Amino acid sequence: MPPTFSSLPHAGSILQLKIRLLGLSPMVWRRVLVPESYSLRELHGEWKESWG
């Protein structure tokens, strides 16, 4: 289930990212919402979670 504004911890601004996999047809992508304070490690965790 994708995160919602209410499920994200308050950390200032929320970033909306569009992540797509290159080289696939049709194009495969996900949109995720993350706090701007996320580290690269946390962002990687969200990326993996968004792909199931």
Coordinates of C-alpha atoms in Angstrom, one line a residue:
M1 CA 0.0 0.0 0.0
P2 CA 1.5 3.4 -0.9
P3 CA 2.2 5.8 1.9
T4 CA -0.3 8.6 2.5
F5 CA 0.3 12.0 4.0
S6 CA -1.3 10.8 7.3
S7 CA 1.0 7.7 7.5
L8 CA 4.2 9.6 7.0
P9 CA 6.0 11.0 10.1
H10 CA 6.0 14.8 10.3
A11 CA 9.4 15.9 9.0
G12 CA 8.8 19.2 7.2
S13 CA 8.2 19.0 3.5
I14 CA 7.0 15.9 1.7
L15 CA 8.6 15.0 -1.6
Q16 CA 6.7 13.3 -4.4
L17 CA 9.0 11.1 -6.5
K18 CA 8.3 9.3 -9.8
I19 CA 10.5 6.2 -10.1
R20 CA 10.6 4.3 -13.3
L21 CA 12.5 1.3 -14.6
L22 CA 14.4 2.0 -17.8
G23 CA 14.6 -0.4 -20.7
L24 CA 11.1 -1.9 -20.2
S25 CA 8.1 -1.7 -22.5
P26 CA 5.5 -0.7 -21.6
M27 CA 7.0 1.8 -19.1
V28 CA 6.8 0.7 -15.5
W29 CA 6.8 3.4 -12.8
R30 CA 5.7 4.2 -9.2
R31 CA 5.0 7.5 -7.5
V32 CA 6.0 7.6 -3.8
L33 CA 5.7 10.3 -1.1
V34 CA 8.7 10.6 1.3
P35 CA 9.7 13.2 3.9
E36 CA 12.5 15.5 2.7
S37 CA 14.6 14.3 5.7
Y38 CA 14.9 10.7 4.4
S39 CA 18.4 9.4 4.0
L40 CA 19.5 7.5 0.9
R41 CA 19.1 4.3 2.9
E42 CA 15.5 5.1 3.9
L43 CA 14.7 6.2 0.3
H44 CA 16.1 2.8 -0.9
G45 CA 13.8 1.0 1.6
E46 CA 10.8 3.0 0.2
W47 CA 11.8 2.2 -3.3
K48 CA 12.0 -1.5 -2.6
E49 CA 8.6 -1.4 -0.8
S50 CA 6.9 0.4 -3.7
W51 CA 7.8 -2.5 -6.0
G52 CA 6.2 -5.1 -3.7

